[in-house]
PDB file of C-alpha atoms in Angstrom:
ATOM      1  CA  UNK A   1       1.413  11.994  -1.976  1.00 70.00           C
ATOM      2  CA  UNK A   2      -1.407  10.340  -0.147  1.00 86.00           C
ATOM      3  CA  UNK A   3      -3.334   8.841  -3.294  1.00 92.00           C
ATOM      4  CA  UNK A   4      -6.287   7.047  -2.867  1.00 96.00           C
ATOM      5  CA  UNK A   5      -7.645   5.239  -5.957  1.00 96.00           C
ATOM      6  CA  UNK A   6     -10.663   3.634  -6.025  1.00 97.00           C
ATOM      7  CA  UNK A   7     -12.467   1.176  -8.805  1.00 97.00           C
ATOM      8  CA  UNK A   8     -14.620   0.755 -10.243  1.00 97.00           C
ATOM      9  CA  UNK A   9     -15.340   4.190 -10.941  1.00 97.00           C
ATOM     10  CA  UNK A  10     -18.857   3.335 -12.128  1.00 97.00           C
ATOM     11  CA  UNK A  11     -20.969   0.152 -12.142  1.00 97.00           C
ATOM     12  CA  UNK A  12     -25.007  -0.779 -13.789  1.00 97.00           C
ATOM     13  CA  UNK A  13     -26.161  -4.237 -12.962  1.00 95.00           C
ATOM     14  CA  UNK A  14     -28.899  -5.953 -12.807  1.00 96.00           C
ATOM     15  CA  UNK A  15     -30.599  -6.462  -9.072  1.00 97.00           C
ATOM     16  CA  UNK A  16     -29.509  -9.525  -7.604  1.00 96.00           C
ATOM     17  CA  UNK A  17     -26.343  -9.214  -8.529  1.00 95.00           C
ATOM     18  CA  UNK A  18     -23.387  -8.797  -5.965  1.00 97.00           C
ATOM     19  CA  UNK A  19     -20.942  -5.594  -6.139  1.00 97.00           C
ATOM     20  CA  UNK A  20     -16.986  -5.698  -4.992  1.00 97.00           C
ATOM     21  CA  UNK A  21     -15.529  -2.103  -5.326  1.00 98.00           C
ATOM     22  CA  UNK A  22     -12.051  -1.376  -4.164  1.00 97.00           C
ATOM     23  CA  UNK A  23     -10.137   0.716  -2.074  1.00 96.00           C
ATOM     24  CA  UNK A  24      -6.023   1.311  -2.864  1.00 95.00           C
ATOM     25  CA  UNK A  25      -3.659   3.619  -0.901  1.00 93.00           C
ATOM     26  CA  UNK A  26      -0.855   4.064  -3.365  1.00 94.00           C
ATOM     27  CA  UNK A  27       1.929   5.752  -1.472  1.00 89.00           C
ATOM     28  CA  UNK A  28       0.892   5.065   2.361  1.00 90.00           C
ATOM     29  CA  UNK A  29      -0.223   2.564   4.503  1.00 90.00           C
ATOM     30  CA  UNK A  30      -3.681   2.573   5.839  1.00 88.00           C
ATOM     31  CA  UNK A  31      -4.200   1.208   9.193  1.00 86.00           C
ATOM     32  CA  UNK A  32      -7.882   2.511   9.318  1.00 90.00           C
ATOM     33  CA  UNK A  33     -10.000   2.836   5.914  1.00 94.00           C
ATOM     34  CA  UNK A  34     -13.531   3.825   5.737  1.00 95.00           C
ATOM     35  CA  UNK A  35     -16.721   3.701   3.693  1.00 97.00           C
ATOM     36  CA  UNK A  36     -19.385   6.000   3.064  1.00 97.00           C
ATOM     37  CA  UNK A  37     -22.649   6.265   1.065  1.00 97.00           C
ATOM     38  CA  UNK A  38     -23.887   9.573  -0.308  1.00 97.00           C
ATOM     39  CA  UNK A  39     -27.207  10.321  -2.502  1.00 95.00           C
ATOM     40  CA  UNK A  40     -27.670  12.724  -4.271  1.00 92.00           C
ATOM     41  CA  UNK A  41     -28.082  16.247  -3.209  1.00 90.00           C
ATOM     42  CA  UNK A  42     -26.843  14.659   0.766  1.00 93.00           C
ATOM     43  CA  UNK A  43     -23.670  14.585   2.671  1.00 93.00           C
ATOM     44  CA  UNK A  44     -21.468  11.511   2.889  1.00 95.00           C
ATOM     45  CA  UNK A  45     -22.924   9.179   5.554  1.00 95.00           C
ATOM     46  CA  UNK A  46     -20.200   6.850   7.547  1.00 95.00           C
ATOM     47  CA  UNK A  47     -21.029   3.038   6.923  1.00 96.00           C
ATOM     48  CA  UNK A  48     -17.918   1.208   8.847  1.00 95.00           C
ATOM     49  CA  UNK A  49     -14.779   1.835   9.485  1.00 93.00           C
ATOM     50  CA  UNK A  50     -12.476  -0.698   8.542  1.00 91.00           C
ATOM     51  CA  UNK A  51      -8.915  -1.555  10.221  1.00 87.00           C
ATOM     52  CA  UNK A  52      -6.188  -3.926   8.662  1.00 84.00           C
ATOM     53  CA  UNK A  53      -6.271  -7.353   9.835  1.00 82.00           C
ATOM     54  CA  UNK A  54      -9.960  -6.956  12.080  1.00 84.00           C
ATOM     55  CA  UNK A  55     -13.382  -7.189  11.219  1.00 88.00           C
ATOM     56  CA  UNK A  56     -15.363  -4.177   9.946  1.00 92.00           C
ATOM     57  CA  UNK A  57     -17.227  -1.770  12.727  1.00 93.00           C
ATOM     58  CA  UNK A  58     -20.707  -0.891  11.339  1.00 95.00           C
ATOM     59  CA  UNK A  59     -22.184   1.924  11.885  1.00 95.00           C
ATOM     60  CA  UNK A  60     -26.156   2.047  13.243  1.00 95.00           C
ATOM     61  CA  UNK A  61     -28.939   1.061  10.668  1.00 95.00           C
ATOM     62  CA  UNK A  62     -25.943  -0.598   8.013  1.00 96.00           C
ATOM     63  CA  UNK A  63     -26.331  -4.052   7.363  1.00 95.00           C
ATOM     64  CA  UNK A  64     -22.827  -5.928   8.158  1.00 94.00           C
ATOM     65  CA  UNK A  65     -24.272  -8.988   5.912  1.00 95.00           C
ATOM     66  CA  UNK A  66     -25.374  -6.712   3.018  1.00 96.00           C
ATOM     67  CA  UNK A  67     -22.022  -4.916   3.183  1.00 97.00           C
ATOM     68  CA  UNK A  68     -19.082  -7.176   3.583  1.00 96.00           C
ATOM     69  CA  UNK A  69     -15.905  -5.382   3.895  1.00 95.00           C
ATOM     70  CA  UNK A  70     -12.758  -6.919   3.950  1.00 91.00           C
ATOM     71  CA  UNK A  71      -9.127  -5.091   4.631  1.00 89.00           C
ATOM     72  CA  UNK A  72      -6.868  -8.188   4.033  1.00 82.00           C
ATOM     73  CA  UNK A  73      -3.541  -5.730   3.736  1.00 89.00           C
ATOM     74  CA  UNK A  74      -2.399  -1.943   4.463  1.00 90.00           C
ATOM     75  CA  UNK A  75      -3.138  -1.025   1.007  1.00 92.00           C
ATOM     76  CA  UNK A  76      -6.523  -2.296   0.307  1.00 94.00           C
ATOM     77  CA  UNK A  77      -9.766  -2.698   1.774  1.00 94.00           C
ATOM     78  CA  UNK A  78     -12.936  -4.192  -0.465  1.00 96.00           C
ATOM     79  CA  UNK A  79     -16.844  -3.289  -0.499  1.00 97.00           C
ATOM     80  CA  UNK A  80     -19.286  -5.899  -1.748  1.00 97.00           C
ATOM     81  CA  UNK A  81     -22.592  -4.824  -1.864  1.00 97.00           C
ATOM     82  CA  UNK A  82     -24.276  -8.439  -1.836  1.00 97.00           C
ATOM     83  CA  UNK A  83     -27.783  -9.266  -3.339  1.00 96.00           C
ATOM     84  CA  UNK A  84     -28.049  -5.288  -4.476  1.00 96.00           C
ATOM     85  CA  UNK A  85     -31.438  -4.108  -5.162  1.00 96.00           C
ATOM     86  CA  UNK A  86     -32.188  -0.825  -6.867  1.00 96.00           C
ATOM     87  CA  UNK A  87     -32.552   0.950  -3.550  1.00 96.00           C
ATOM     88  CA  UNK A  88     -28.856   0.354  -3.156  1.00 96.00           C
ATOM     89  CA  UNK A  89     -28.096   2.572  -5.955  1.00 97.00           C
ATOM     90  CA  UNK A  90     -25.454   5.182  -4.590  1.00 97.00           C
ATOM     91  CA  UNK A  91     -22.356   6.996  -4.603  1.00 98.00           C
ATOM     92  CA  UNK A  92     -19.848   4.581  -2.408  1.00 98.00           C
ATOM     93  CA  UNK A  93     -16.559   6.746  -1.394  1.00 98.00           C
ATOM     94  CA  UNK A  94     -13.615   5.200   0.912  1.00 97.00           C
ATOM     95  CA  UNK A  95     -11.024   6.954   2.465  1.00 96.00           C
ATOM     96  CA  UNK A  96      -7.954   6.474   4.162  1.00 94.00           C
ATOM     97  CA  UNK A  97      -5.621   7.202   6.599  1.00 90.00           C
ATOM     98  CA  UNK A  98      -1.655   6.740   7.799  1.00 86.00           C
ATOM     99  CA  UNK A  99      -1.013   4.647  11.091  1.00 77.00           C
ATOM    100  CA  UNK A 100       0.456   8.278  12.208  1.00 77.00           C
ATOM    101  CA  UNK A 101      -1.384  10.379  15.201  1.00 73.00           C
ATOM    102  CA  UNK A 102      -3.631  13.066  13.704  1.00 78.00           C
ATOM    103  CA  UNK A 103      -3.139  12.325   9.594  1.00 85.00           C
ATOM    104  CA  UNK A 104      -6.590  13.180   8.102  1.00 89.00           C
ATOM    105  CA  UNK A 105      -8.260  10.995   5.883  1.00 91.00           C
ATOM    106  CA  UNK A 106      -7.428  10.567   1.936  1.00 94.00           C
ATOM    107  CA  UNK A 107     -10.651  10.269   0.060  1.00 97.00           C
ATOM    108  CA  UNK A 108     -11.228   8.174  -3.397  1.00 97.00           C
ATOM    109  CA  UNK A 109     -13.151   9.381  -6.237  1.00 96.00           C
ATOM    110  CA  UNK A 110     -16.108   7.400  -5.356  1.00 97.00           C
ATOM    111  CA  UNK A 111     -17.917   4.691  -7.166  1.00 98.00           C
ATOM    112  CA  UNK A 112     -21.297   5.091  -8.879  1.00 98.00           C
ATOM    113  CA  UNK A 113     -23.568   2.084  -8.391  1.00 97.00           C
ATOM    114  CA  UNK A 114     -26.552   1.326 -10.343  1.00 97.00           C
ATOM    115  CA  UNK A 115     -29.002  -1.071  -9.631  1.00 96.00           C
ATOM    116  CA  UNK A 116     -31.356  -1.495 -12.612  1.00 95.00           C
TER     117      UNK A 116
ATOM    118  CA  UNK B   1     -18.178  13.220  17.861  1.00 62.00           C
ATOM    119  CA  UNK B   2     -17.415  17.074  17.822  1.00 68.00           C
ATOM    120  CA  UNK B   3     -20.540  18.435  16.064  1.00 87.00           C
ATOM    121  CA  UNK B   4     -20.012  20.850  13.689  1.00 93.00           C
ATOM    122  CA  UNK B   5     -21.944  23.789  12.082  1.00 95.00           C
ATOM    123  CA  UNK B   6     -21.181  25.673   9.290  1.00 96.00           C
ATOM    124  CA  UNK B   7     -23.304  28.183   6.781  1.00 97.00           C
ATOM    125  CA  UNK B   8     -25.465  26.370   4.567  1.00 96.00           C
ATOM    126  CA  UNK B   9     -24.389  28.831   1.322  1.00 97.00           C
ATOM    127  CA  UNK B  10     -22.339  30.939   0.202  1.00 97.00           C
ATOM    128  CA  UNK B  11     -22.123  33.236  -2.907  1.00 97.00           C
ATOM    129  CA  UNK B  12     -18.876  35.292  -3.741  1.00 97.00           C
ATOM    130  CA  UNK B  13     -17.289  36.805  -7.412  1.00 97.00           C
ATOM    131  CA  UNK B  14     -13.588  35.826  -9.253  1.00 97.00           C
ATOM    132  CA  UNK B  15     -11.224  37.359  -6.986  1.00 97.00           C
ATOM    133  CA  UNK B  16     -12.122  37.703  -3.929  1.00 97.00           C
ATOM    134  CA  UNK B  17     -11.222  36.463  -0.721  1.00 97.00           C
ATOM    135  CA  UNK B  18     -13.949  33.851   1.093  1.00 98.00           C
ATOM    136  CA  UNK B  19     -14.008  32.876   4.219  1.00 98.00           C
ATOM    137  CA  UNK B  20     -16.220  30.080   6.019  1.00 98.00           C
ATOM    138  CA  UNK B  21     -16.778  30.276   9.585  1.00 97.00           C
ATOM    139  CA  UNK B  22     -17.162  26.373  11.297  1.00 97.00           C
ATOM    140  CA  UNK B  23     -18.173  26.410  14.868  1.00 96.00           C
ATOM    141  CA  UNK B  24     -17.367  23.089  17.426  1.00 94.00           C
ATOM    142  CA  UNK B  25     -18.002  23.855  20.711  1.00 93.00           C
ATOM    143  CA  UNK B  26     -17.572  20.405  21.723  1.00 91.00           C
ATOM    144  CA  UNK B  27     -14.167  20.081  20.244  1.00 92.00           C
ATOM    145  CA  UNK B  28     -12.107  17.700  22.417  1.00 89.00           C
ATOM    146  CA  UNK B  29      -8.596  18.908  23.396  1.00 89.00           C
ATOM    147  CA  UNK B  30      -6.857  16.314  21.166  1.00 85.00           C
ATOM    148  CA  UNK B  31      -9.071  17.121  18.548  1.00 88.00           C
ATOM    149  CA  UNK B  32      -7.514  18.225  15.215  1.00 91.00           C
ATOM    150  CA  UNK B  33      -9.891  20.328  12.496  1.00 94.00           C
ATOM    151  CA  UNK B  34      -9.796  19.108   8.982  1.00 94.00           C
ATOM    152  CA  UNK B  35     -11.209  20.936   5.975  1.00 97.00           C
ATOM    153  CA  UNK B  36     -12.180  19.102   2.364  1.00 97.00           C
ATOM    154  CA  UNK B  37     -13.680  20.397  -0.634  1.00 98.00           C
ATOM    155  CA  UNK B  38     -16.152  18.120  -2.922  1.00 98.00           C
ATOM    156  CA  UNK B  39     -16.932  18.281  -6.418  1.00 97.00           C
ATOM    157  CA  UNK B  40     -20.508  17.082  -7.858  1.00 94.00           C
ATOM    158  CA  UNK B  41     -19.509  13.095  -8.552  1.00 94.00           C
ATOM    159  CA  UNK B  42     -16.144  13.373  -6.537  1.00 96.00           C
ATOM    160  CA  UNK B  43     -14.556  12.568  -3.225  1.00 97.00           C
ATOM    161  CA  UNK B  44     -13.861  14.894  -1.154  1.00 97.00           C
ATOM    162  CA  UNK B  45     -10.195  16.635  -1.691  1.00 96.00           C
ATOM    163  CA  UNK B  46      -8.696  17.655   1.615  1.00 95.00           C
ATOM    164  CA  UNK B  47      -7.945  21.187   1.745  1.00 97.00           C
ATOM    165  CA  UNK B  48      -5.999  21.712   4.815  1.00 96.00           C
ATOM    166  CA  UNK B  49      -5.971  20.760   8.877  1.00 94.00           C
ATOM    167  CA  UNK B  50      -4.285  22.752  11.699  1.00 94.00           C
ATOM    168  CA  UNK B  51      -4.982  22.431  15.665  1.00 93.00           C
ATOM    169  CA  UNK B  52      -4.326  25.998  16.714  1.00 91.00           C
ATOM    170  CA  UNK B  53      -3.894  29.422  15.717  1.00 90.00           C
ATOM    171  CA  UNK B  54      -2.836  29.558  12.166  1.00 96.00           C
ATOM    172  CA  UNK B  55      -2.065  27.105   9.280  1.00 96.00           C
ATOM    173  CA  UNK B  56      -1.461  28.143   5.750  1.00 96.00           C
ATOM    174  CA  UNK B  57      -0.592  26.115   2.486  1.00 95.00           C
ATOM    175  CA  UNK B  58      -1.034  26.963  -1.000  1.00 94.00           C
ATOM    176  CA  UNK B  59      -4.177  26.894  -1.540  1.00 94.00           C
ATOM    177  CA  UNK B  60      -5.999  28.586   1.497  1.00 97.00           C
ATOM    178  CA  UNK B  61      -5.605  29.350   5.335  1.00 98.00           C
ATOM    179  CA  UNK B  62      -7.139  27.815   8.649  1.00 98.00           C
ATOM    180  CA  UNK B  63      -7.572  30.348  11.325  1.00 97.00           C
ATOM    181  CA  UNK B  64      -7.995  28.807  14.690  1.00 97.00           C
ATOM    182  CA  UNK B  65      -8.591  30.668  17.856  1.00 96.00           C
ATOM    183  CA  UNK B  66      -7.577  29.795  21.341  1.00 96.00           C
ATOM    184  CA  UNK B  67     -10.522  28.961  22.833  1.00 95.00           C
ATOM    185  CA  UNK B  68     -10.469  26.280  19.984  1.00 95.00           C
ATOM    186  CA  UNK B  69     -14.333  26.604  19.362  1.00 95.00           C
ATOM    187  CA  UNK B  70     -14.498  27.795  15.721  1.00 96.00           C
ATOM    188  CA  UNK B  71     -12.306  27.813  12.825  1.00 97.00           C
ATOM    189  CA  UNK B  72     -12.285  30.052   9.637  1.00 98.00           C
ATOM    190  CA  UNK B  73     -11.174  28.413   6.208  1.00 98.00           C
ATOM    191  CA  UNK B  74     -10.293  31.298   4.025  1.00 98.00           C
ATOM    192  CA  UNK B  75      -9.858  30.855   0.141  1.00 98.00           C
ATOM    193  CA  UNK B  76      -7.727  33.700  -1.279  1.00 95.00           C
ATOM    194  CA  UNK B  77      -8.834  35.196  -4.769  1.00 94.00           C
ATOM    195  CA  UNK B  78     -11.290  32.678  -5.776  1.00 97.00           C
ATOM    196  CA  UNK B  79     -11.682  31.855  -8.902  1.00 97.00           C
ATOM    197  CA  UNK B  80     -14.934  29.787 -10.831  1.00 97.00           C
ATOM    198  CA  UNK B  81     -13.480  26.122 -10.202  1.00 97.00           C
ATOM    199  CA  UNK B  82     -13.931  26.904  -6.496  1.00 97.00           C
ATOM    200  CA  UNK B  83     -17.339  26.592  -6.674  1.00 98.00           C
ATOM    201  CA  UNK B  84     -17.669  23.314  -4.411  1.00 98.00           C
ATOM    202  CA  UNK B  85     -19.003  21.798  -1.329  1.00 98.00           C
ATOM    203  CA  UNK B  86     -16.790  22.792   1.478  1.00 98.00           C
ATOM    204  CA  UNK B  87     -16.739  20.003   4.587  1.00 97.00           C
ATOM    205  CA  UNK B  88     -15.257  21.307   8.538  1.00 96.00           C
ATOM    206  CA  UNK B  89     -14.562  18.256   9.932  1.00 94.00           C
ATOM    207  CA  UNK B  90     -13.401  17.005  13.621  1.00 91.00           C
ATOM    208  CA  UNK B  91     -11.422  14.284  13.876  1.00 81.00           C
ATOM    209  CA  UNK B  92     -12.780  11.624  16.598  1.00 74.00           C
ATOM    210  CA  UNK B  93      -9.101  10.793  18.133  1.00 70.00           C
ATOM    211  CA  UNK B  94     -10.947   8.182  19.936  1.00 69.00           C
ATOM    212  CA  UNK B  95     -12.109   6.370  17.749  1.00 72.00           C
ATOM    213  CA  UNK B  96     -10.436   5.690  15.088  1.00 73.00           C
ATOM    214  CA  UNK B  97     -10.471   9.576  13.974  1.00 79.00           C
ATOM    215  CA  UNK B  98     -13.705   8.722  12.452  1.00 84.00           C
ATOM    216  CA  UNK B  99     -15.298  11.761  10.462  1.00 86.00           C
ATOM    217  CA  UNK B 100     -19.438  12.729  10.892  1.00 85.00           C
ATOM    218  CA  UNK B 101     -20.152  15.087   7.662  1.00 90.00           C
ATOM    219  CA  UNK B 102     -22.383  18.007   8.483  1.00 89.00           C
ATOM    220  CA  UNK B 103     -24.560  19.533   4.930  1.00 90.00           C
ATOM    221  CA  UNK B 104     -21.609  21.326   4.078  1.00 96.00           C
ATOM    222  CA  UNK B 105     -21.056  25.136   3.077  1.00 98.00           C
ATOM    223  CA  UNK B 106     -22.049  25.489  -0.881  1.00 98.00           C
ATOM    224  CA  UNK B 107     -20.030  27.955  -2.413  1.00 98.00           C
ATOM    225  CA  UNK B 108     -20.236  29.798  -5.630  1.00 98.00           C
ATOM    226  CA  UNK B 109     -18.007  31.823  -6.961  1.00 98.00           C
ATOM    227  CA  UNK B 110     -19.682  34.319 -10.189  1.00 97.00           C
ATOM    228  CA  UNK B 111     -17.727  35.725 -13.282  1.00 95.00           C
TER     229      UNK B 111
END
């Protein structure tokens, strides 16, 4: 249980071009879903936390109109990386969790973006 | 968020036991402590979470003490696909349980 998927599971564009990768909870609900950023050789940084049905809470230094997020149902929350420039080339992960007190987040495999 | 701190690295051989120490002295009282394990190009896989004293499942063990302050993940009889990025995470109850990754412990297991 408590599947994650997330896709694309890679992407190489051309900068300019703008990004949507998406987040699925298969076999739970999601109340709260997350994304993070991580380069290479780093941790996983927080970007926003994302609740169903509200707008997106940004974390400090993350551009809210270079990362639109959207979590239109319980299932699935969207990433588009708008206008991406080669600097934006990362590893995107989202995660998950149940409405229920103290479940732990549910990770995707992550999405490799390249900006060429 | 509970800050947490963990070794940077760890080396071990097939077989044996590991253990990771994660200390959070600023763990909050409804504060739950999560542990995930990455793979180079993967999400992190959660491992295991407990609140106190001891959790097992099949894959490893959470020791917890009372005062609540550290935790110890242990990984019985490791084998070479262990070798991974190991996360201790507190859970911000607060706020949306939102996670703050430390650098991780490296671990690699030898033949």
């Amino acid at each position: 249980g408590a599947v994650v998927s997330q896709h694309p599971s890679r992407v190489i564009c051309k900068s300019g071009t703008s990004v949507k990768i998406e987040c699925r909870s298969l076999d739970f609900q999601a109340t709260t879903m997350f994304w993070y950023r991580q380069f290479p050789k780093q941790s996983l940084m927080l970007m926003a936390t994302s609740n169903e049905g509200s707008k997106a809470t940004y974390e400090q230094g993350v551009e809210k109109d270079k990362f639109l997020i959207n979590h239109a149902s319980l299932t699935l929350s969207t990433l588009t990386v708008t206008s991406a420039h080669p600097e934006d080339s990362s590893f995107y992960i989202c995660s998950a969790r149940e409405r229920t007190d103290n479940q732990p987040q549910h990770f995707g495999d992550g999405t490799r973006l390249s900006i060429l | 968020l509970a800050k947490t701190t963990q070794p940077i690295s760890m080396d071990s051989y097939e077989g044996q036991e590991v253990n990771i120490t994660c200390s959070h002295n600023n763990i909050a009282t409804n504060d739950y402590i999560t542990w995930y394990q990455q793979f180079p190009s993967q999400g992190p896989r959660f491992i295991i979470q407990g609140y106190k004293t001891k959790v097992t499942n099949e894959v490893a063990s959470l020791f917890i003490p009372a005062d609540r302050k550290s935790s110890t993940l242990s990984l019985p009889r490791v084998s070479l696909s262990d070798t991974a990025v190991y996360y201790c995470l507190v859970g911000d109850m607060e706020n949306d349980y939102k996670l703050s990754f430390g650098a991780g412990t490296t671990v690699t297991v030898r033949a």
